[in-house]
């Protein structure tokens, strides 16, 4: 990490240029030596993504309907991630940052769901009627019955399946669109693998809902335009795709441990395995392209005496 003191006279463009030339994992500019109530004013730059990773002149690759639903889905990830980051932060300025991030994400969530509802395009989870009296599970077959007729899905199982399907369906449309504009052969092959994996998961869990006469979410494949101009860099498209598969594995794990039907838990387990294979391919291509940043590592105590 590089640190520059008394950097308040530098413009944002000058800071970005310095950070790019140094090419460290993090470049920090201390704007003033006089601390405020929240600490020292700083600007931090990392070599992640820049304006160059977005082609603002590219024609639309997805329709407004897709982006509206996608923004709504992504705010759920943001809320979960910001909450975890807030809970593991110690510095007050960092906690204040993630606190505000949560507030902003909740605002986007509320706005997006209100627009989806007003346009009549919000896809609701399956409806379950409720009993007037609570009932206890009295037979082990409620969980372990592998043969014969299976009991109906309960509300938690169906809700998790529907929740994961919506995210898989959005990811599928995104991959189809990205695959349409990517020219690199290695990345194109990676997107093909992603598409096979997500199609397998969608088909399995949609069939489970349909067998129960529950309607799965609608596909978004028709919300992709015929543009062949990439709106984002290959690096951004690969990173975002891999990010979605990492998230999918965590959500399938949550669905697996909360499912009381062993066949559903087994399908979640298999989906995690398929996603992990895709995540492995994602890691290899990120390393091959030099797009993955090395995180700080613990000191190797065995090596220290030799240095």
Tab-separated table of N, CA and C in Angstrom, residues 103-273:
chain	number	residue	atom	x	y	z
A	103	UNK	N	-28.474	2.036	3.976
A	103	UNK	CA	-29.594	2.963	3.795
A	103	UNK	C	-29.873	3.186	2.308
A	104	UNK	N	-28.812	3.414	1.532
A	104	UNK	CA	-28.964	3.647	0.091
A	104	UNK	C	-29.534	2.411	-0.612
A	105	UNK	N	-29.037	1.226	-0.228
A	105	UNK	CA	-29.514	-0.009	-0.853
A	105	UNK	C	-30.981	-0.254	-0.546
A	106	UNK	N	-31.393	0.032	0.681
A	106	UNK	CA	-32.813	-0.121	1.023
A	106	UNK	C	-33.676	0.841	0.225
A	107	UNK	N	-33.151	2.040	-0.033
A	107	UNK	CA	-33.899	3.002	-0.847
A	107	UNK	C	-34.092	2.493	-2.269
A	108	UNK	N	-33.021	1.932	-2.865
A	108	UNK	CA	-33.130	1.376	-4.219
A	108	UNK	C	-34.073	0.179	-4.230
A	109	UNK	N	-33.983	-0.653	-3.192
A	109	UNK	CA	-34.876	-1.822	-3.099
A	109	UNK	C	-36.331	-1.367	-3.096
A	110	UNK	N	-36.665	-0.392	-2.273
A	110	UNK	CA	-38.046	0.090	-2.186
A	110	UNK	C	-38.514	0.700	-3.500
A	111	UNK	N	-37.661	1.504	-4.119
A	111	UNK	CA	-38.045	2.143	-5.379
A	111	UNK	C	-38.251	1.104	-6.483
A	112	UNK	N	-37.336	0.143	-6.564
A	112	UNK	CA	-37.424	-0.851	-7.635
A	112	UNK	C	-38.655	-1.738	-7.479
A	113	UNK	N	-38.966	-2.144	-6.250
A	113	UNK	CA	-40.119	-3.033	-6.070
A	113	UNK	C	-41.424	-2.276	-6.302
A	114	UNK	N	-41.455	-0.996	-5.964
A	114	UNK	CA	-42.667	-0.205	-6.212
A	114	UNK	C	-42.911	-0.039	-7.711
A	115	UNK	N	-41.846	0.181	-8.483
A	115	UNK	CA	-41.998	0.307	-9.940
A	115	UNK	C	-42.417	-1.027	-10.545
A	116	UNK	N	-41.797	-2.120	-10.100
A	116	UNK	CA	-42.173	-3.441	-10.602
A	116	UNK	C	-43.640	-3.738	-10.322
A	117	UNK	N	-44.095	-3.391	-9.132
A	117	UNK	CA	-45.506	-3.618	-8.780
A	117	UNK	C	-46.425	-2.733	-9.613
A	118	UNK	N	-46.047	-1.476	-9.800
A	118	UNK	CA	-46.907	-0.552	-10.557
A	118	UNK	C	-47.007	-0.942	-12.027
A	119	UNK	N	-45.944	-1.573	-12.561
A	119	UNK	CA	-45.940	-2.010	-13.956
A	119	UNK	C	-46.547	-3.404	-14.130
A	120	UNK	N	-46.864	-4.055	-13.018
A	120	UNK	CA	-47.454	-5.393	-13.087
A	120	UNK	C	-46.483	-6.462	-13.524
A	121	UNK	N	-45.184	-6.263	-13.270
A	121	UNK	CA	-44.184	-7.236	-13.715
A	121	UNK	C	-43.415	-7.841	-12.541
A	122	UNK	N	-43.841	-7.581	-11.324
A	122	UNK	CA	-43.182	-8.198	-10.171
A	122	UNK	C	-43.660	-9.644	-10.040
A	123	UNK	N	-42.735	-10.560	-9.917
A	123	UNK	CA	-43.079	-11.981	-9.824
A	123	UNK	C	-43.102	-12.401	-8.357
A	124	UNK	N	-44.296	-12.689	-7.869
A	124	UNK	CA	-44.468	-13.032	-6.459
A	124	UNK	C	-44.154	-14.502	-6.217
A	125	UNK	N	-43.686	-14.780	-5.005
A	125	UNK	CA	-43.437	-16.158	-4.606
A	125	UNK	C	-44.759	-16.918	-4.508
A	126	UNK	N	-44.726	-18.264	-4.549
A	126	UNK	CA	-45.952	-19.059	-4.437
A	126	UNK	C	-46.715	-18.735	-3.156
A	127	UNK	N	-48.051	-18.734	-3.289
A	127	UNK	CA	-48.907	-18.437	-2.123
A	127	UNK	C	-49.270	-19.728	-1.411
A	128	UNK	N	-49.206	-19.701	-0.085
A	128	UNK	CA	-49.577	-20.849	0.738
A	128	UNK	C	-50.676	-20.430	1.704
A	129	UNK	N	-51.751	-21.208	1.743
A	129	UNK	CA	-52.782	-20.958	2.760
A	129	UNK	C	-52.252	-21.455	4.103
A	130	UNK	N	-52.672	-20.820	5.168
A	130	UNK	CA	-52.165	-21.169	6.499
A	130	UNK	C	-53.265	-21.805	7.341
A	131	UNK	N	-52.858	-22.747	8.170
A	131	UNK	CA	-53.796	-23.410	9.075
A	131	UNK	C	-54.071	-22.525	10.279
A	132	UNK	N	-55.261	-22.662	10.829
A	132	UNK	CA	-55.621	-21.889	12.010
A	132	UNK	C	-54.857	-22.361	13.240
A	133	UNK	N	-54.424	-23.609	13.221
A	133	UNK	CA	-53.711	-24.170	14.365
A	133	UNK	C	-52.347	-24.693	13.912
A	134	UNK	N	-51.338	-24.538	14.758
A	134	UNK	CA	-50.013	-25.054	14.433
A	134	UNK	C	-50.017	-26.575	14.496
A	135	UNK	N	-49.200	-27.190	13.654
A	135	UNK	CA	-49.114	-28.643	13.601
A	135	UNK	C	-47.662	-29.070	13.737
A	136	UNK	N	-47.417	-30.164	14.431
A	136	UNK	CA	-46.069	-30.674	14.645
A	136	UNK	C	-45.769	-31.801	13.658
A	137	UNK	N	-44.497	-31.955	13.341
A	137	UNK	CA	-44.047	-33.076	12.524
A	137	UNK	C	-44.047	-34.321	13.413
A	138	UNK	N	-44.741	-35.378	12.974
A	138	UNK	CA	-44.886	-36.575	13.815
A	138	UNK	C	-44.259	-37.817	13.197
A	139	UNK	N	-43.812	-37.732	11.925
A	139	UNK	CA	-43.244	-38.905	11.260
A	139	UNK	C	-41.903	-38.549	10.630
A	140	UNK	N	-40.942	-39.474	10.727
A	140	UNK	CA	-39.619	-39.268	10.142
A	140	UNK	C	-39.691	-39.195	8.625
A	141	UNK	N	-40.745	-39.775	8.055
A	141	UNK	CA	-40.934	-39.723	6.608
A	141	UNK	C	-41.107	-38.306	6.090
A	142	UNK	N	-41.460	-37.373	6.976
A	142	UNK	CA	-41.578	-35.962	6.583
A	142	UNK	C	-40.245	-35.455	6.025
A	143	UNK	N	-39.157	-36.030	6.530
A	143	UNK	CA	-37.822	-35.611	6.115
A	143	UNK	C	-37.156	-36.633	5.204
A	144	UNK	N	-37.299	-37.930	5.529
A	144	UNK	CA	-36.447	-38.959	4.944
A	144	UNK	C	-37.089	-39.796	3.843
A	145	UNK	N	-38.328	-39.558	3.495
A	145	UNK	CA	-39.013	-40.418	2.538
A	145	UNK	C	-38.441	-40.222	1.139
A	146	UNK	N	-37.671	-41.210	0.670
A	146	UNK	CA	-37.052	-41.135	-0.654
A	146	UNK	C	-37.854	-41.861	-1.722
A	147	UNK	N	-38.741	-42.752	-1.297
A	147	UNK	CA	-39.467	-43.588	-2.247
A	147	UNK	C	-40.959	-43.315	-2.140
A	148	UNK	N	-41.661	-43.602	-3.216
A	148	UNK	CA	-43.110	-43.403	-3.215
A	148	UNK	C	-43.458	-41.933	-3.341
A	149	UNK	N	-44.672	-41.601	-2.950
A	149	UNK	CA	-45.142	-40.221	-3.049
A	149	UNK	C	-44.459	-39.348	-1.999
A	150	UNK	N	-43.927	-38.225	-2.433
A	150	UNK	CA	-43.290	-37.290	-1.507
A	150	UNK	C	-44.331	-36.316	-0.985
A	151	UNK	N	-44.130	-35.838	0.218
A	151	UNK	CA	-45.057	-34.844	0.760
A	151	UNK	C	-44.921	-33.550	-0.036
A	152	UNK	N	-45.924	-32.689	-0.008
A	152	UNK	CA	-45.814	-31.392	-0.697
A	152	UNK	C	-44.694	-30.538	-0.101
A	153	UNK	N	-44.183	-29.650	-0.906
A	153	UNK	CA	-43.185	-28.698	-0.403
A	153	UNK	C	-43.801	-27.834	0.686
A	154	UNK	N	-43.015	-27.541	1.710
A	154	UNK	CA	-43.506	-26.564	2.679
A	154	UNK	C	-43.140	-25.157	2.202
A	155	UNK	N	-43.620	-24.151	2.907
A	155	UNK	CA	-43.466	-22.767	2.446
A	155	UNK	C	-42.001	-22.336	2.382
A	156	UNK	N	-41.181	-22.805	3.333
A	156	UNK	CA	-39.765	-22.420	3.325
A	156	UNK	C	-39.037	-23.046	2.142
A	157	UNK	N	-39.315	-24.307	1.872
A	157	UNK	CA	-38.658	-24.988	0.752
A	157	UNK	C	-39.048	-24.346	-0.576
A	158	UNK	N	-40.333	-24.115	-0.763
A	158	UNK	CA	-40.795	-23.510	-2.013
A	158	UNK	C	-40.288	-22.079	-2.149
A	159	UNK	N	-40.265	-21.352	-1.031
A	159	UNK	CA	-39.773	-19.975	-1.071
A	159	UNK	C	-38.309	-19.901	-1.460
A	160	UNK	N	-37.488	-20.798	-0.908
A	160	UNK	CA	-36.069	-20.820	-1.252
A	160	UNK	C	-35.852	-21.211	-2.711
A	161	UNK	N	-36.615	-22.187	-3.185
A	161	UNK	CA	-36.481	-22.598	-4.585
A	161	UNK	C	-36.839	-21.443	-5.515
A	162	UNK	N	-37.947	-20.769	-5.219
A	162	UNK	CA	-38.389	-19.647	-6.054
A	162	UNK	C	-37.359	-18.515	-6.016
A	163	UNK	N	-36.853	-18.215	-4.822
A	163	UNK	CA	-35.854	-17.170	-4.629
A	163	UNK	C	-34.599	-17.460	-5.453
A	164	UNK	N	-34.107	-18.695	-5.379
A	164	UNK	CA	-32.905	-19.058	-6.122
A	164	UNK	C	-33.147	-19.115	-7.624
A	165	UNK	N	-34.357	-19.530	-8.016
A	165	UNK	CA	-34.678	-19.562	-9.440
A	165	UNK	C	-34.662	-18.160	-10.046
A	166	UNK	N	-35.194	-17.186	-9.342
A	166	UNK	CA	-35.200	-15.813	-9.861
A	166	UNK	C	-33.775	-15.328	-10.113
A	167	UNK	N	-32.883	-15.670	-9.208
A	167	UNK	CA	-31.500	-15.238	-9.359
A	167	UNK	C	-30.808	-16.015	-10.487
A	168	UNK	N	-31.107	-17.304	-10.602
A	168	UNK	CA	-30.517	-18.100	-11.681
A	168	UNK	C	-31.024	-17.637	-13.036
A	169	UNK	N	-32.291	-17.287	-13.109
A	169	UNK	CA	-32.884	-16.830	-14.368
A	169	UNK	C	-32.276	-15.497	-14.797
A	170	UNK	N	-32.060	-14.595	-13.839
A	170	UNK	CA	-31.407	-13.319	-14.149
A	170	UNK	C	-29.965	-13.557	-14.596
A	171	UNK	N	-29.270	-14.484	-13.914
A	171	UNK	CA	-27.888	-14.791	-14.276
A	171	UNK	C	-27.820	-15.398	-15.674
A	172	UNK	N	-28.782	-16.250	-16.006
A	172	UNK	CA	-28.796	-16.867	-17.331
A	172	UNK	C	-28.924	-15.808	-18.427
A	173	UNK	N	-29.853	-14.879	-18.262
A	173	UNK	CA	-30.031	-13.831	-19.263
A	173	UNK	C	-28.775	-12.984	-19.391
A	174	UNK	N	-28.145	-12.710	-18.263
A	174	UNK	CA	-26.919	-11.916	-18.281
A	174	UNK	C	-25.815	-12.640	-19.049
A	175	UNK	N	-25.673	-13.938	-18.799
A	175	UNK	CA	-24.632	-14.726	-19.472
A	175	UNK	C	-24.900	-14.790	-20.977
A	176	UNK	N	-26.167	-14.983	-21.363
A	176	UNK	CA	-26.502	-15.028	-22.791
A	176	UNK	C	-26.117	-13.710	-23.461
A	177	UNK	N	-26.454	-12.598	-22.794
A	177	UNK	CA	-26.106	-11.293	-23.352
A	177	UNK	C	-24.607	-11.085	-23.444
A	178	UNK	N	-23.881	-11.412	-22.387
A	178	UNK	CA	-22.430	-11.255	-22.403
A	178	UNK	C	-21.801	-12.127	-23.486
A	179	UNK	N	-22.275	-13.370	-23.597
A	179	UNK	CA	-21.738	-14.302	-24.594
A	179	UNK	C	-21.939	-13.754	-26.010
A	180	UNK	N	-22.987	-12.981	-26.185
A	180	UNK	CA	-23.334	-12.425	-27.489
A	180	UNK	C	-22.334	-11.366	-27.958
A	181	UNK	N	-21.673	-10.702	-27.012
A	181	UNK	CA	-20.793	-9.584	-27.396
A	181	UNK	C	-19.313	-9.867	-27.144
A	182	UNK	N	-18.993	-11.001	-26.519
A	182	UNK	CA	-17.594	-11.319	-26.207
A	182	UNK	C	-16.917	-11.970	-27.408
A	183	UNK	N	-15.740	-11.507	-27.742
A	183	UNK	CA	-14.987	-12.029	-28.886
A	183	UNK	C	-13.881	-13.000	-28.470
A	184	UNK	N	-13.355	-12.861	-27.256
A	184	UNK	CA	-12.259	-13.704	-26.781
A	184	UNK	C	-12.722	-15.162	-26.701
A	185	UNK	N	-11.955	-16.076	-27.312
A	185	UNK	CA	-12.363	-17.483	-27.381
A	185	UNK	C	-12.395	-18.146	-26.007
A	186	UNK	N	-11.408	-17.860	-25.169
A	186	UNK	CA	-11.368	-18.465	-23.834
A	186	UNK	C	-12.561	-18.020	-22.992
A	187	UNK	N	-12.867	-16.734	-23.055
A	187	UNK	CA	-13.984	-16.207	-22.269
A	187	UNK	C	-15.310	-16.711	-22.828
A	188	UNK	N	-15.386	-16.803	-24.150
A	188	UNK	CA	-16.601	-17.324	-24.787
A	188	UNK	C	-16.863	-18.760	-24.335
A	189	UNK	N	-15.812	-19.561	-24.245
A	189	UNK	CA	-15.952	-20.948	-23.775
A	189	UNK	C	-16.382	-20.973	-22.309
A	190	UNK	N	-15.844	-20.073	-21.501
A	190	UNK	CA	-16.234	-19.967	-20.098
A	190	UNK	C	-17.719	-19.644	-19.977
A	191	UNK	N	-18.201	-18.717	-20.804
A	191	UNK	CA	-19.620	-18.353	-20.766
A	191	UNK	C	-20.495	-19.527	-21.198
A	192	UNK	N	-20.019	-20.337	-22.150
A	192	UNK	CA	-20.752	-21.547	-22.542
A	192	UNK	C	-20.913	-22.490	-21.353
A	193	UNK	N	-19.840	-22.682	-20.600
A	193	UNK	CA	-19.893	-23.539	-19.412
A	193	UNK	C	-20.860	-22.982	-18.379
A	194	UNK	N	-20.827	-21.673	-18.189
A	194	UNK	CA	-21.755	-21.023	-17.251
A	194	UNK	C	-23.199	-21.270	-17.663
A	195	UNK	N	-23.457	-21.160	-18.958
A	195	UNK	CA	-24.817	-21.325	-19.459
A	195	UNK	C	-25.316	-22.749	-19.247
A	196	UNK	N	-24.458	-23.738	-19.476
A	196	UNK	CA	-24.852	-25.133	-19.244
A	196	UNK	C	-25.170	-25.372	-17.762
A	197	UNK	N	-24.364	-24.814	-16.897
A	197	UNK	CA	-24.573	-25.003	-15.466
A	197	UNK	C	-25.875	-24.371	-15.002
A	198	UNK	N	-26.103	-23.134	-15.386
A	198	UNK	CA	-27.291	-22.435	-14.907
A	198	UNK	C	-28.562	-23.037	-15.521
A	199	UNK	N	-28.493	-23.510	-16.768
A	199	UNK	CA	-29.644	-24.169	-17.383
A	199	UNK	C	-30.013	-25.445	-16.635
A	200	UNK	N	-28.998	-26.212	-16.243
A	200	UNK	CA	-29.236	-27.438	-15.482
A	200	UNK	C	-29.948	-27.126	-14.172
A	201	UNK	N	-29.460	-26.134	-13.454
A	201	UNK	CA	-30.071	-25.771	-12.177
A	201	UNK	C	-31.493	-25.257	-12.348
A	202	UNK	N	-31.716	-24.438	-13.366
A	202	UNK	CA	-33.062	-23.899	-13.609
A	202	UNK	C	-34.032	-25.022	-13.940
A	203	UNK	N	-33.635	-25.948	-14.807
A	203	UNK	CA	-34.526	-27.040	-15.219
A	203	UNK	C	-34.913	-27.921	-14.035
A	204	UNK	N	-33.953	-28.234	-13.178
A	204	UNK	CA	-34.232	-29.119	-12.039
A	204	UNK	C	-35.231	-28.467	-11.077
A	205	UNK	N	-34.958	-27.250	-10.672
A	205	UNK	CA	-35.802	-26.631	-9.645
A	205	UNK	C	-37.136	-26.126	-10.192
A	206	UNK	N	-37.174	-25.772	-11.474
A	206	UNK	CA	-38.470	-25.437	-12.090
A	206	UNK	C	-39.365	-26.666	-12.129
A	207	UNK	N	-38.770	-27.827	-12.431
A	207	UNK	CA	-39.543	-29.078	-12.477
A	207	UNK	C	-40.118	-29.422	-11.102
A	208	UNK	N	-39.356	-29.159	-10.049
A	208	UNK	CA	-39.850	-29.446	-8.693
A	208	UNK	C	-41.091	-28.600	-8.390
A	209	UNK	N	-41.037	-27.311	-8.734
A	209	UNK	CA	-42.202	-26.448	-8.507
A	209	UNK	C	-43.382	-26.876	-9.372
A	210	UNK	N	-43.130	-27.163	-10.635
A	210	UNK	CA	-44.214	-27.548	-11.549
A	210	UNK	C	-44.884	-28.853	-11.112
A	211	UNK	N	-44.103	-29.782	-10.577
A	211	UNK	CA	-44.668	-31.039	-10.086
A	211	UNK	C	-45.647	-30.778	-8.949
A	212	UNK	N	-45.406	-29.715	-8.193
A	212	UNK	CA	-46.291	-29.339	-7.084
A	212	UNK	C	-47.398	-28.393	-7.539
A	213	UNK	N	-47.513	-28.190	-8.866
A	213	UNK	CA	-48.482	-27.250	-9.430
A	213	UNK	C	-48.246	-25.822	-8.948
A	214	UNK	N	-46.966	-25.484	-8.751
A	214	UNK	CA	-46.558	-24.134	-8.387
A	214	UNK	C	-45.828	-23.523	-9.575
A	215	UNK	N	-46.121	-22.288	-9.881
A	215	UNK	CA	-45.565	-21.649	-11.072
A	215	UNK	C	-44.162	-21.123	-10.799
A	216	UNK	N	-43.177	-21.554	-11.594
A	216	UNK	CA	-41.817	-21.001	-11.441
A	216	UNK	C	-41.740	-19.605	-12.049
A	217	UNK	N	-40.705	-18.860	-11.742
A	217	UNK	CA	-40.546	-17.522	-12.343
A	217	UNK	C	-40.376	-17.618	-13.855
A	218	UNK	N	-40.738	-16.546	-14.534
A	218	UNK	CA	-40.596	-16.495	-15.990
A	218	UNK	C	-39.142	-16.258	-16.382
A	219	UNK	N	-38.743	-16.846	-17.511
A	219	UNK	CA	-37.408	-16.609	-18.038
A	219	UNK	C	-37.291	-15.178	-18.572
A	220	UNK	N	-36.065	-14.690	-18.623
A	220	UNK	CA	-35.804	-13.334	-19.116
A	220	UNK	C	-35.028	-13.355	-20.432
A	221	UNK	N	-35.012	-14.518	-21.088
A	221	UNK	CA	-34.219	-14.655	-22.315
A	221	UNK	C	-34.661	-13.693	-23.410
A	222	UNK	N	-35.936	-13.336	-23.423
A	222	UNK	CA	-36.429	-12.443	-24.473
A	222	UNK	C	-36.204	-10.964	-24.144
A	223	UNK	N	-35.522	-10.688	-23.031
A	223	UNK	CA	-35.221	-9.309	-22.661
A	223	UNK	C	-33.807	-8.907	-23.089
A	224	UNK	N	-33.222	-9.676	-24.032
A	224	UNK	CA	-31.891	-9.382	-24.567
A	224	UNK	C	-32.057	-8.837	-25.980
A	225	UNK	N	-31.387	-7.752	-26.286
A	225	UNK	CA	-31.482	-7.171	-27.625
A	225	UNK	C	-30.562	-7.929	-28.588
A	226	UNK	N	-30.510	-7.469	-29.842
A	226	UNK	CA	-29.651	-8.118	-30.843
A	226	UNK	C	-28.317	-7.394	-31.011
A	227	UNK	N	-27.967	-6.569	-30.036
A	227	UNK	CA	-26.696	-5.832	-30.125
A	227	UNK	C	-25.506	-6.787	-30.043
A	228	UNK	N	-24.460	-6.478	-30.811
A	228	UNK	CA	-23.219	-7.254	-30.731
A	228	UNK	C	-22.056	-6.373	-30.281
A	229	UNK	N	-22.391	-5.230	-29.674
A	229	UNK	CA	-21.383	-4.301	-29.161
A	229	UNK	C	-21.313	-4.438	-27.641
A	230	UNK	N	-20.134	-4.692	-27.132
A	230	UNK	CA	-19.968	-4.919	-25.695
A	230	UNK	C	-20.122	-3.610	-24.908
A	231	UNK	N	-21.045	-3.556	-23.957
A	231	UNK	CA	-21.182	-2.350	-23.127
A	231	UNK	C	-20.173	-2.310	-21.985
A	232	UNK	N	-19.544	-3.452	-21.714
A	232	UNK	CA	-18.578	-3.544	-20.623
A	232	UNK	C	-17.317	-4.244	-21.117
A	233	UNK	N	-16.232	-4.077	-20.379
A	233	UNK	CA	-14.991	-4.766	-20.713
A	233	UNK	C	-15.124	-6.260	-20.424
A	234	UNK	N	-14.273	-7.062	-21.071
A	234	UNK	CA	-14.270	-8.504	-20.790
A	234	UNK	C	-14.011	-8.759	-19.317
A	235	UNK	N	-13.113	-7.986	-18.726
A	235	UNK	CA	-12.768	-8.152	-17.313
A	235	UNK	C	-13.997	-7.967	-16.429
A	236	UNK	N	-14.771	-6.924	-16.681
A	236	UNK	CA	-15.957	-6.656	-15.864
A	236	UNK	C	-17.016	-7.733	-16.058
A	237	UNK	N	-17.204	-8.177	-17.297
A	237	UNK	CA	-18.230	-9.191	-17.560
A	237	UNK	C	-17.863	-10.534	-16.927
A	238	UNK	N	-16.594	-10.921	-17.011
A	238	UNK	CA	-16.165	-12.175	-16.391
A	238	UNK	C	-16.268	-12.085	-14.880
A	239	UNK	N	-15.805	-10.977	-14.319
A	239	UNK	CA	-15.847	-10.803	-12.864
A	239	UNK	C	-17.276	-10.871	-12.343
A	240	UNK	N	-18.182	-10.179	-13.012
A	240	UNK	CA	-19.563	-10.143	-12.546
A	240	UNK	C	-20.223	-11.513	-12.672
A	241	UNK	N	-19.913	-12.223	-13.740
A	241	UNK	CA	-20.460	-13.567	-13.908
A	241	UNK	C	-19.970	-14.495	-12.797
A	242	UNK	N	-18.666	-14.470	-12.532
A	242	UNK	CA	-18.120	-15.293	-11.459
A	242	UNK	C	-18.692	-14.926	-10.109
A	243	UNK	N	-18.899	-13.645	-9.880
A	243	UNK	CA	-19.506	-13.165	-8.638
A	243	UNK	C	-20.888	-13.777	-8.433
A	244	UNK	N	-21.673	-13.857	-9.494
A	244	UNK	CA	-23.025	-14.418	-9.384
A	244	UNK	C	-22.995	-15.905	-9.056
A	245	UNK	N	-22.040	-16.630	-9.613
A	245	UNK	CA	-21.949	-18.061	-9.312
A	245	UNK	C	-21.454	-18.290	-7.884
A	246	UNK	N	-20.579	-17.428	-7.387
A	246	UNK	CA	-20.179	-17.505	-5.982
A	246	UNK	C	-21.376	-17.279	-5.066
A	247	UNK	N	-22.193	-16.295	-5.404
A	247	UNK	CA	-23.396	-16.034	-4.608
A	247	UNK	C	-24.361	-17.208	-4.665
A	248	UNK	N	-24.529	-17.778	-5.856
A	248	UNK	CA	-25.463	-18.889	-6.025
A	248	UNK	C	-25.107	-20.050	-5.107
A	249	UNK	N	-23.815	-20.342	-4.983
A	249	UNK	CA	-23.382	-21.441	-4.123
A	249	UNK	C	-23.785	-21.194	-2.674
A	250	UNK	N	-23.656	-19.938	-2.219
A	250	UNK	CA	-24.027	-19.631	-0.829
A	250	UNK	C	-25.534	-19.727	-0.618
A	251	UNK	N	-26.314	-19.294	-1.599
A	251	UNK	CA	-27.772	-19.353	-1.454
A	251	UNK	C	-28.296	-20.786	-1.547
A	252	UNK	N	-27.676	-21.614	-2.396
A	252	UNK	CA	-28.063	-23.024	-2.435
A	252	UNK	C	-27.725	-23.708	-1.115
A	253	UNK	N	-26.611	-23.300	-0.499
A	253	UNK	CA	-26.241	-23.872	0.801
A	253	UNK	C	-27.288	-23.508	1.852
A	254	UNK	N	-27.753	-22.263	1.834
A	254	UNK	CA	-28.790	-21.844	2.783
A	254	UNK	C	-30.084	-22.617	2.559
A	255	UNK	N	-30.427	-22.829	1.273
A	255	UNK	CA	-31.637	-23.587	0.963
A	255	UNK	C	-31.495	-25.043	1.385
A	256	UNK	N	-30.301	-25.601	1.252
A	256	UNK	CA	-30.069	-27.002	1.593
A	256	UNK	C	-30.254	-27.245	3.091
A	257	UNK	N	-29.665	-26.380	3.918
A	257	UNK	CA	-29.719	-26.623	5.370
A	257	UNK	C	-31.086	-26.318	5.956
A	258	UNK	N	-31.927	-25.589	5.237
A	258	UNK	CA	-33.270	-25.294	5.744
A	258	UNK	C	-34.341	-26.189	5.132
A	259	UNK	N	-33.943	-27.071	4.195
A	259	UNK	CA	-34.914	-27.968	3.574
A	259	UNK	C	-35.106	-29.216	4.434
A	260	UNK	N	-36.359	-29.593	4.621
A	260	UNK	CA	-36.677	-30.807	5.383
A	260	UNK	C	-37.103	-31.943	4.467
A	261	UNK	N	-36.970	-31.721	3.155
A	261	UNK	CA	-37.177	-32.804	2.198
A	261	UNK	C	-35.818	-33.192	1.644
A	262	UNK	N	-35.416	-34.433	1.869
A	262	UNK	CA	-34.044	-34.832	1.563
A	262	UNK	C	-33.738	-34.776	0.073
A	263	UNK	N	-34.762	-34.949	-0.791
A	263	UNK	CA	-34.496	-34.865	-2.228
A	263	UNK	C	-34.166	-33.432	-2.635
A	264	UNK	N	-34.847	-32.459	-2.016
A	264	UNK	CA	-34.565	-31.054	-2.314
A	264	UNK	C	-33.164	-30.689	-1.829
A	265	UNK	N	-32.822	-31.148	-0.626
A	265	UNK	CA	-31.483	-30.898	-0.100
A	265	UNK	C	-30.421	-31.512	-1.011
A	266	UNK	N	-30.700	-32.699	-1.539
A	266	UNK	CA	-29.752	-33.351	-2.449
A	266	UNK	C	-29.558	-32.573	-3.729
A	267	UNK	N	-30.651	-32.021	-4.280
A	267	UNK	CA	-30.537	-31.208	-5.489
A	267	UNK	C	-29.746	-29.928	-5.216
A	268	UNK	N	-29.921	-29.344	-4.044
A	268	UNK	CA	-29.137	-28.154	-3.678
A	268	UNK	C	-27.655	-28.494	-3.595
A	269	UNK	N	-27.376	-29.640	-2.986
A	269	UNK	CA	-25.985	-30.089	-2.862
A	269	UNK	C	-25.351	-30.275	-4.246
A	270	UNK	N	-26.087	-30.891	-5.160
A	270	UNK	CA	-25.578	-31.112	-6.523
A	270	UNK	C	-25.376	-29.781	-7.251
A	271	UNK	N	-26.274	-28.832	-7.017
A	271	UNK	CA	-26.139	-27.517	-7.657
A	271	UNK	C	-24.914	-26.782	-7.142
A	272	UNK	N	-24.643	-26.914	-5.848
A	272	UNK	CA	-23.434	-26.303	-5.279
A	272	UNK	C	-22.192	-26.880	-5.949
A	273	UNK	N	-22.171	-28.202	-6.132
A	273	UNK	CA	-21.021	-28.851	-6.772
A	273	UNK	C	-20.837	-28.337	-8.198
